[in-house]
Short mmCIF file of C-alpha atoms and ligand atoms in Angstrom, two decimals:
data_model
loop_
_atom_site.label_atom_id
_atom_site.label_comp_id
_atom_site.label_asym_id
_atom_site.label_seq_id
_atom_site.Cartn_x
_atom_site.Cartn_y
_atom_site.Cartn_z
CA MET A 1 136.20 100.18 99.38
CA SER A 2 132.93 98.32 98.54
CA THR A 3 131.93 98.02 94.83
CA TYR A 4 128.32 97.32 93.95
CA LYS A 5 127.27 95.82 90.68
CA ILE A 6 124.04 97.64 89.69
CA ALA A 7 121.87 96.55 86.93
CA VAL A 8 119.81 99.38 85.36
CA ILE A 9 116.62 98.58 83.25
CA PRO A 10 115.54 102.04 81.99
CA GLY A 11 112.50 100.54 80.26
CA ASP A 12 109.80 102.41 78.53
CA GLY A 13 108.32 105.89 78.23
CA THR A 14 109.90 108.20 80.63
CA GLY A 15 111.54 105.38 82.44
CA PRO A 16 114.86 106.08 80.68
CA GLU A 17 114.71 109.78 81.53
CA VAL A 18 114.15 109.23 85.37
CA ALA A 19 116.64 106.31 85.43
CA THR A 20 119.41 108.75 84.20
CA GLU A 21 118.71 111.10 87.04
CA ALA A 22 118.67 108.31 89.50
CA VAL A 23 121.93 107.07 88.20
CA LYS A 24 123.45 110.60 88.42
CA VAL A 25 122.53 110.71 92.13
CA LEU A 26 123.76 107.28 92.67
CA THR A 27 127.15 108.16 91.04
CA SER A 28 127.32 111.30 93.07
CA ALA A 29 126.67 109.39 96.46
CA ALA A 30 129.33 106.82 95.45
CA ALA A 31 131.95 109.64 95.11
CA ARG A 32 131.00 111.37 98.21
CA PHE A 33 130.64 108.35 100.46
CA ASP A 34 133.61 106.30 99.12
CA PHE A 35 132.03 103.35 97.50
CA LYS A 36 132.02 102.27 93.83
CA VAL A 37 129.12 101.43 91.54
CA THR A 38 129.50 99.62 88.21
CA LEU A 39 126.44 100.04 86.08
CA THR A 40 125.24 97.52 83.43
CA GLU A 41 122.26 98.57 81.32
CA PHE A 42 119.60 96.12 79.97
CA ASP A 43 117.10 97.09 77.27
CA PHE A 44 114.03 95.15 78.48
CA GLY A 45 110.73 96.87 77.63
CA GLY A 46 108.26 97.51 75.01
CA GLU A 47 110.75 98.51 72.22
CA ARG A 48 112.70 95.26 72.68
CA TYR A 49 109.49 93.35 72.82
CA LYS A 50 108.29 94.88 69.57
CA ARG A 51 111.55 94.13 67.84
CA THR A 52 112.14 90.59 69.16
CA GLY A 53 109.06 89.23 70.84
CA GLU A 54 111.13 88.93 73.95
CA THR A 55 110.09 90.19 77.32
CA LEU A 56 112.51 88.98 80.17
CA PRO A 57 114.20 85.75 78.99
CA ASP A 58 115.24 83.18 81.57
CA SER A 59 118.79 83.69 80.69
CA ALA A 60 118.45 87.27 81.62
CA VAL A 61 116.91 86.38 85.05
CA GLU A 62 120.03 84.29 85.69
CA GLU A 63 122.26 87.23 84.63
CA LEU A 64 120.38 89.59 86.95
CA ARG A 65 120.87 87.23 89.86
CA GLN A 66 124.58 88.03 89.72
CA PHE A 67 124.05 91.70 90.45
CA ASP A 68 123.97 93.51 93.95
CA SER A 69 120.90 95.36 93.04
CA ILE A 70 118.56 96.45 90.09
CA LEU A 71 117.26 99.83 89.30
CA LEU A 72 114.07 99.85 87.13
CA GLY A 73 112.88 102.94 85.30
CA ALA A 74 109.27 102.02 84.11
CA ILE A 75 107.56 99.33 82.25
CA GLY A 76 104.53 99.93 79.89
CA HIS A 77 104.24 100.75 76.17
CA PRO A 78 101.22 102.17 74.42
CA ASP A 79 101.67 99.76 71.35
CA VAL A 80 101.81 96.63 73.54
CA ALA A 81 98.61 95.05 74.84
CA PRO A 82 98.19 95.56 78.76
CA GLY A 83 99.53 92.69 80.64
CA ILE A 84 102.36 91.43 78.40
CA LEU A 85 105.15 93.61 79.66
CA GLU A 86 103.87 93.79 83.18
CA LYS A 87 103.65 90.02 83.50
CA GLY A 88 106.62 89.33 81.29
CA ILE A 89 109.09 91.63 82.76
CA LEU A 90 108.01 93.29 86.10
CA LEU A 91 106.12 90.28 87.67
CA LYS A 92 108.43 87.82 86.17
CA ALA A 93 111.47 89.57 87.75
CA ARG A 94 109.59 89.84 91.19
CA PHE A 95 108.71 86.14 91.14
CA LYS A 96 111.78 84.58 89.72
CA LEU A 97 114.10 86.59 91.85
CA ASP A 98 111.77 85.84 94.83
CA GLN A 99 111.43 89.54 95.79
CA TYR A 100 108.90 88.73 98.22
CA ILE A 101 108.53 92.04 99.96
CA ASN A 102 107.37 95.25 98.22
CA LEU A 103 108.42 97.98 100.61
CA ARG A 104 106.52 101.23 100.03
CA PRO A 105 107.10 104.23 102.14
CA VAL A 106 104.27 106.80 102.35
CA LYS A 107 106.11 109.80 103.36
CA LEU A 108 105.12 113.34 102.77
CA TYR A 109 108.12 115.57 102.21
CA PRO A 110 108.23 119.29 103.18
CA GLY A 111 106.97 121.58 100.47
CA VAL A 112 104.90 118.82 98.73
CA ASP A 113 101.20 119.63 98.13
CA CYS A 114 99.10 117.15 99.91
CA PRO A 115 95.53 116.54 98.88
CA LEU A 116 94.44 115.66 102.43
CA LYS A 117 92.99 118.67 104.51
CA ASP A 118 95.19 119.82 107.29
CA LYS A 119 97.75 117.10 107.03
CA GLY A 120 101.46 117.67 106.92
CA PRO A 121 104.79 115.76 106.98
CA GLU A 122 104.31 114.98 110.71
CA ASP A 123 101.01 113.08 109.87
CA ILE A 124 101.96 111.14 106.75
CA ASP A 125 104.93 109.08 107.62
CA TYR A 126 104.49 105.32 107.40
CA VAL A 127 105.44 102.30 105.33
CA VAL A 128 103.47 99.54 103.67
CA VAL A 129 105.14 96.14 103.53
CA ARG A 130 103.14 94.52 100.58
CA GLU A 131 103.69 90.83 100.20
CA ASN A 132 104.95 90.44 96.62
CA THR A 133 104.76 86.86 95.50
CA GLY A 134 101.32 85.33 96.34
CA ASP A 135 97.72 86.16 96.28
CA LEU A 136 95.72 86.94 93.00
CA TYR A 137 99.15 87.47 91.40
CA THR A 138 100.07 83.92 91.27
CA GLY A 139 97.91 83.47 88.07
CA THR A 140 96.09 80.54 89.65
CA GLY A 141 92.84 80.04 87.95
CA GLY A 142 91.54 79.78 84.50
CA PHE A 143 88.56 79.95 82.16
CA THR A 144 86.04 77.22 81.24
CA MET A 145 83.44 77.42 78.45
CA LYS A 146 85.37 80.41 77.25
CA GLY A 147 83.43 82.47 74.66
CA SER A 148 80.15 80.70 75.62
CA PRO A 149 77.26 82.62 77.38
CA HIS A 150 78.10 80.42 80.52
CA GLU A 151 81.78 81.23 80.42
CA VAL A 152 83.37 80.95 83.75
CA ALA A 153 86.46 82.76 85.04
CA VAL A 154 88.22 81.91 88.21
CA GLN A 155 91.31 83.58 89.71
CA SER A 156 92.40 82.48 93.14
CA ALA A 157 93.99 84.45 95.91
CA VAL A 158 96.72 82.01 97.01
CA TYR A 159 98.73 81.93 100.22
CA ASN A 160 100.39 79.37 102.31
CA ARG A 161 101.82 79.60 105.67
CA PHE A 162 105.38 79.85 104.40
CA LEU A 163 104.71 83.01 102.31
CA VAL A 164 102.75 84.64 105.11
CA ASP A 165 105.38 83.90 107.70
CA ARG A 166 108.37 85.25 105.74
CA CYS A 167 106.49 88.42 104.99
CA LEU A 168 105.34 88.82 108.58
CA LYS A 169 108.85 88.28 109.86
CA TYR A 170 110.14 90.93 107.60
CA ALA A 171 107.45 93.33 108.71
CA PHE A 172 107.95 92.71 112.40
CA GLU A 173 111.67 93.16 111.94
CA TYR A 174 111.18 96.26 110.00
CA ALA A 175 108.82 97.73 112.64
CA GLY A 176 111.27 96.94 115.31
CA LYS A 177 114.02 98.81 113.48
CA TYR A 178 112.28 101.61 111.74
CA GLY A 179 108.93 101.96 113.59
CA LYS A 180 107.98 105.31 115.27
CA LYS A 181 109.41 104.55 118.72
CA ALA A 182 112.75 103.37 116.95
CA ARG A 183 112.78 106.81 115.20
CA GLY A 184 111.84 108.76 118.22
CA LYS A 185 108.51 109.63 116.76
CA GLY A 186 106.08 107.82 118.99
CA LYS A 187 105.72 105.64 122.10
CA ASP A 188 105.29 102.47 120.24
CA ASN A 189 106.66 100.51 117.29
CA THR A 190 103.40 99.41 115.70
CA LEU A 191 102.63 96.87 112.98
CA ALA A 192 99.17 96.87 111.54
CA LEU A 193 97.84 93.89 109.55
CA CYS A 194 95.50 95.11 106.74
CA GLY A 195 93.11 92.29 105.74
CA LYS A 196 89.51 91.39 105.16
CA THR A 197 88.78 88.74 107.80
CA ASN A 198 85.11 89.43 107.64
CA VAL A 199 84.84 88.15 104.07
CA LEU A 200 88.12 86.44 102.98
CA THR A 201 87.71 83.99 105.84
CA TYR A 202 90.33 81.72 104.62
CA ILE A 203 93.31 83.72 103.46
CA TYR A 204 93.12 86.47 106.00
CA ASP A 205 92.29 84.11 108.67
CA LEU A 206 95.54 82.42 108.00
CA TRP A 207 97.30 85.89 107.94
CA GLU A 208 95.63 87.03 111.22
CA ARG A 209 96.56 83.72 113.05
CA ALA A 210 100.14 83.80 111.83
CA PHE A 211 100.43 87.56 112.69
CA HIS A 212 99.26 86.89 116.30
CA GLU A 213 101.24 83.82 116.84
CA MET A 214 104.42 85.41 115.52
CA GLY A 215 103.79 88.54 117.43
CA ASP A 216 103.15 86.78 120.84
CA GLU A 217 106.10 84.45 120.52
CA GLU A 218 108.77 86.53 118.91
CA TYR A 219 107.81 90.30 118.90
CA PRO A 220 105.93 91.02 122.08
CA ASP A 221 107.26 94.54 122.20
CA ILE A 222 105.75 95.55 118.88
CA LYS A 223 102.28 96.79 119.27
CA ARG A 224 99.82 94.99 116.99
CA GLU A 225 96.70 96.44 115.25
CA TYR A 226 94.40 95.00 112.74
CA TYR A 227 92.30 96.86 109.99
CA HIS A 228 89.98 95.64 107.17
CA VAL A 229 91.39 96.93 103.81
CA ASP A 230 88.16 99.12 103.27
CA ALA A 231 88.68 100.83 106.68
CA THR A 232 92.35 101.13 106.00
CA CYS A 233 91.57 103.22 102.92
CA MET A 234 89.30 105.40 105.01
CA TRP A 235 91.88 105.93 107.82
CA MET A 236 94.64 106.50 105.30
CA VAL A 237 92.73 109.50 104.31
CA LYS A 238 91.19 110.62 107.44
CA ASN A 239 93.86 109.79 110.19
CA PRO A 240 97.12 108.76 108.33
CA GLU A 241 99.04 109.72 111.51
CA TRP A 242 97.70 106.51 113.08
CA PHE A 243 99.82 104.30 110.93
CA ASP A 244 103.40 103.21 111.50
CA VAL A 245 104.10 99.97 109.56
CA ILE A 246 101.27 98.28 107.68
CA VAL A 247 101.67 94.75 106.45
CA THR A 248 99.18 93.22 103.87
CA GLY A 249 98.78 90.81 100.91
CA ASN A 250 99.73 91.52 97.41
CA MET A 251 96.41 92.65 95.91
CA PHE A 252 95.38 94.97 98.92
CA GLY A 253 99.01 96.24 98.99
CA ASP A 254 98.89 97.24 95.34
CA ILE A 255 95.63 99.11 95.86
CA ILE A 256 96.33 100.91 99.17
CA THR A 257 99.80 101.99 97.92
CA ASP A 258 98.36 104.04 95.13
CA LEU A 259 96.21 105.67 97.57
CA GLY A 260 99.15 106.28 99.91
CA ALA A 261 101.15 107.58 96.97
CA ILE A 262 98.66 110.20 96.14
CA THR A 263 98.63 111.43 99.78
CA GLN A 264 102.42 111.93 99.67
CA GLY A 265 102.22 114.07 96.48
CA GLY A 266 101.62 111.60 93.79
CA MET A 267 103.63 109.33 91.44
CA GLY A 268 106.29 111.91 90.83
CA ILE A 269 107.66 111.21 94.35
CA ALA A 270 106.55 107.78 95.35
CA ALA A 271 109.23 104.95 95.34
CA GLY A 272 109.24 101.30 96.12
CA GLY A 273 111.53 98.38 96.64
CA ASN A 274 111.00 94.82 95.46
CA ILE A 275 113.13 93.11 98.11
CA ASN A 276 114.58 89.72 98.59
CA PRO A 277 116.22 89.96 101.88
CA GLN A 278 118.49 87.03 100.97
CA GLY A 279 119.00 87.86 97.34
CA VAL A 280 118.86 90.67 94.75
CA SER A 281 116.30 93.53 95.16
CA MET A 282 114.99 95.81 92.46
CA PHE A 283 113.99 99.39 93.12
CA GLU A 284 111.55 101.47 91.08
CA PRO A 285 109.63 104.72 91.04
CA ILE A 286 105.98 103.25 91.46
CA GLY A 287 104.42 105.44 88.74
CA GLY A 288 104.16 104.20 85.26
CA SER A 289 105.96 104.87 82.01
CA ALA A 290 103.83 108.11 81.32
CA PRO A 291 104.07 107.92 77.59
CA LYS A 292 102.68 111.19 76.91
CA TYR A 293 105.42 113.04 78.62
CA THR A 294 108.16 110.88 76.98
CA GLY A 295 111.19 112.85 75.79
CA LYS A 296 110.08 116.12 76.93
CA GLY A 297 112.35 116.59 80.00
CA VAL A 298 109.32 117.41 82.20
CA ILE A 299 108.81 114.24 84.17
CA ASN A 300 109.78 114.40 87.91
CA PRO A 301 112.73 112.11 88.64
CA LEU A 302 112.41 112.35 92.43
CA ALA A 303 110.50 109.02 92.72
CA ALA A 304 113.41 107.24 90.81
CA ILE A 305 115.99 109.10 93.04
CA CYS A 306 114.10 108.09 96.14
CA SER A 307 114.27 104.57 94.89
CA THR A 308 117.98 104.83 94.93
CA GLN A 309 117.88 105.91 98.48
CA MET A 310 116.04 102.68 99.27
CA MET A 311 118.52 100.78 97.29
CA LEU A 312 121.43 102.42 99.27
CA GLU A 313 119.72 101.56 102.46
CA THR A 314 119.35 97.90 101.44
CA LEU A 315 123.08 97.74 100.43
CA GLY A 316 123.93 98.95 103.89
CA GLU A 317 125.11 102.41 102.63
CA ASN A 318 123.05 104.21 105.35
CA GLU A 319 124.96 107.45 105.47
CA ALA A 320 124.63 107.89 101.71
CA ALA A 321 120.97 106.92 101.85
CA GLN A 322 120.30 109.54 104.52
CA LYS A 323 122.04 112.15 102.39
CA VAL A 324 119.95 111.34 99.38
CA GLU A 325 116.82 111.68 101.50
CA ASP A 326 117.95 115.06 103.08
CA SER A 327 118.77 116.37 99.56
CA VAL A 328 115.38 115.44 98.27
CA LYS A 329 113.76 117.03 101.18
CA PHE A 330 115.68 120.15 100.60
CA VAL A 331 114.67 120.31 96.89
CA THR A 332 111.00 119.53 97.62
CA GLY A 333 111.04 122.10 100.40
CA LYS A 334 112.99 124.84 98.85
CA LYS A 335 113.19 124.52 95.24
CA LEU A 336 110.28 122.75 93.36
CA LYS A 337 107.06 124.49 92.56
CA GLY A 338 105.13 121.30 92.23
CA MET A 339 105.56 117.57 91.78
CA GLY A 340 103.58 116.91 88.66
CA ALA A 341 105.18 116.51 85.24
CA GLY A 342 105.81 119.95 83.89
CA LYS A 343 105.00 121.63 87.09
CA MET A 344 108.29 121.61 88.92
CA GLY A 345 109.59 124.79 87.59
CA TYR A 346 112.63 122.98 86.53
CA SER A 347 113.39 120.28 83.90
CA THR A 348 113.95 116.52 84.73
CA SER A 349 117.74 116.87 84.48
CA GLN A 350 117.94 120.17 86.36
CA VAL A 351 116.09 118.40 89.26
CA GLY A 352 118.54 115.44 89.06
CA ASP A 353 121.52 117.91 88.98
CA MET A 354 120.34 119.75 92.04
CA VAL A 355 119.94 116.54 93.98
CA ALA A 356 123.28 115.12 92.87
CA GLU A 357 125.07 118.43 93.78
CA LEU A 358 123.57 118.50 97.30
CA VAL A 359 124.49 114.73 97.74
CA ALA A 360 128.10 115.64 96.59
CA ASP A 361 128.33 118.57 99.08
C1 IPM B 1 102.72 98.07 90.89
C2 IPM B 1 101.88 97.96 89.54
C3 IPM B 1 102.10 96.47 89.15
C4 IPM B 1 101.35 95.61 90.13
C5 IPM B 1 101.48 96.28 87.69
C6 IPM B 1 102.18 97.16 86.74
C7 IPM B 1 101.66 94.77 87.22
O1 IPM B 1 100.68 98.36 89.67
O2 IPM B 1 103.91 97.84 90.95
O3 IPM B 1 102.04 98.47 91.81
O4 IPM B 1 100.26 95.55 90.12
O5 IPM B 1 102.08 95.23 91.04
MN1 MN B 2 100.13 99.18 91.53
#
């Protein structure tokens, strides 16, 4: 029987509440599908920072490396200035653990209200592969003449061929395995590059050349498309059914996945995985810590639960992952009144219980 060592970082705000429900579902899946999970909790987040001044110490990164997977609730505290916890914990984990893929499915589940006119689950069913370690996120840049009227601020979008190639490789492989043709939902597996080759003529030129070279040489059966990022946003709203797998840089990926999340019912349901295909990955609901709902038992735990589904898939527990997804679909389709905090018709733990029971069945 496989045993997985899981690190749990409940984090801030409603993070602990949703992490509890995610763990409930994970435990239920383990019992039903004959594997074991051992859970180790870490208290990184705003409270610990306020107490000790520590975000994610280097020693903790080394400790996290020893796990099979990491589950993250949410990071962000109203008393801590923006950027400190985000950079100190979330981005540090992504960079230090080299989680170079941020995988964000955009999937509308049955029964979930969609803000797009006349679009349903058949239309909104694609995945964004966001590069997760380069771009504007490297912190390359700085100020000169700070504080003077001529102050200059520069922040560079950084990519090299290595970062681009490893991300594209993941995206092509993903499209081959999970694209619409592979899932019996279309005639092609399609990978779309989202860039801005008309303005960012260096970095997206690099991306585009690498994309076509790799496609021609190694993945001739995968259909290739290209969209500028602004047009991508337009089509994500107007014709989301065009998309299958989208690959893009870190900054564009950040932005378009919030748009994607709202088309799939919002932050209550959107999950993501920070993936190091050769190392330890970290799964999280992509919404924030929602401080105003903290402790009220009203936050939707489904995003966190969906992130465990992604975790199970990455661990190779595909049957369990499928069962979690089917159970979530049943709950959205047949049980919940809405996805928003306080609008579900059930409490946070009741929703977790429902999914956990269905998974155990
Ligand atoms: C996300 C978040 C983070 C990001 C923030 C909190 C640093 O918006 O996971 O999308 O920009 O990557
Ligand atoms: Mn974001």
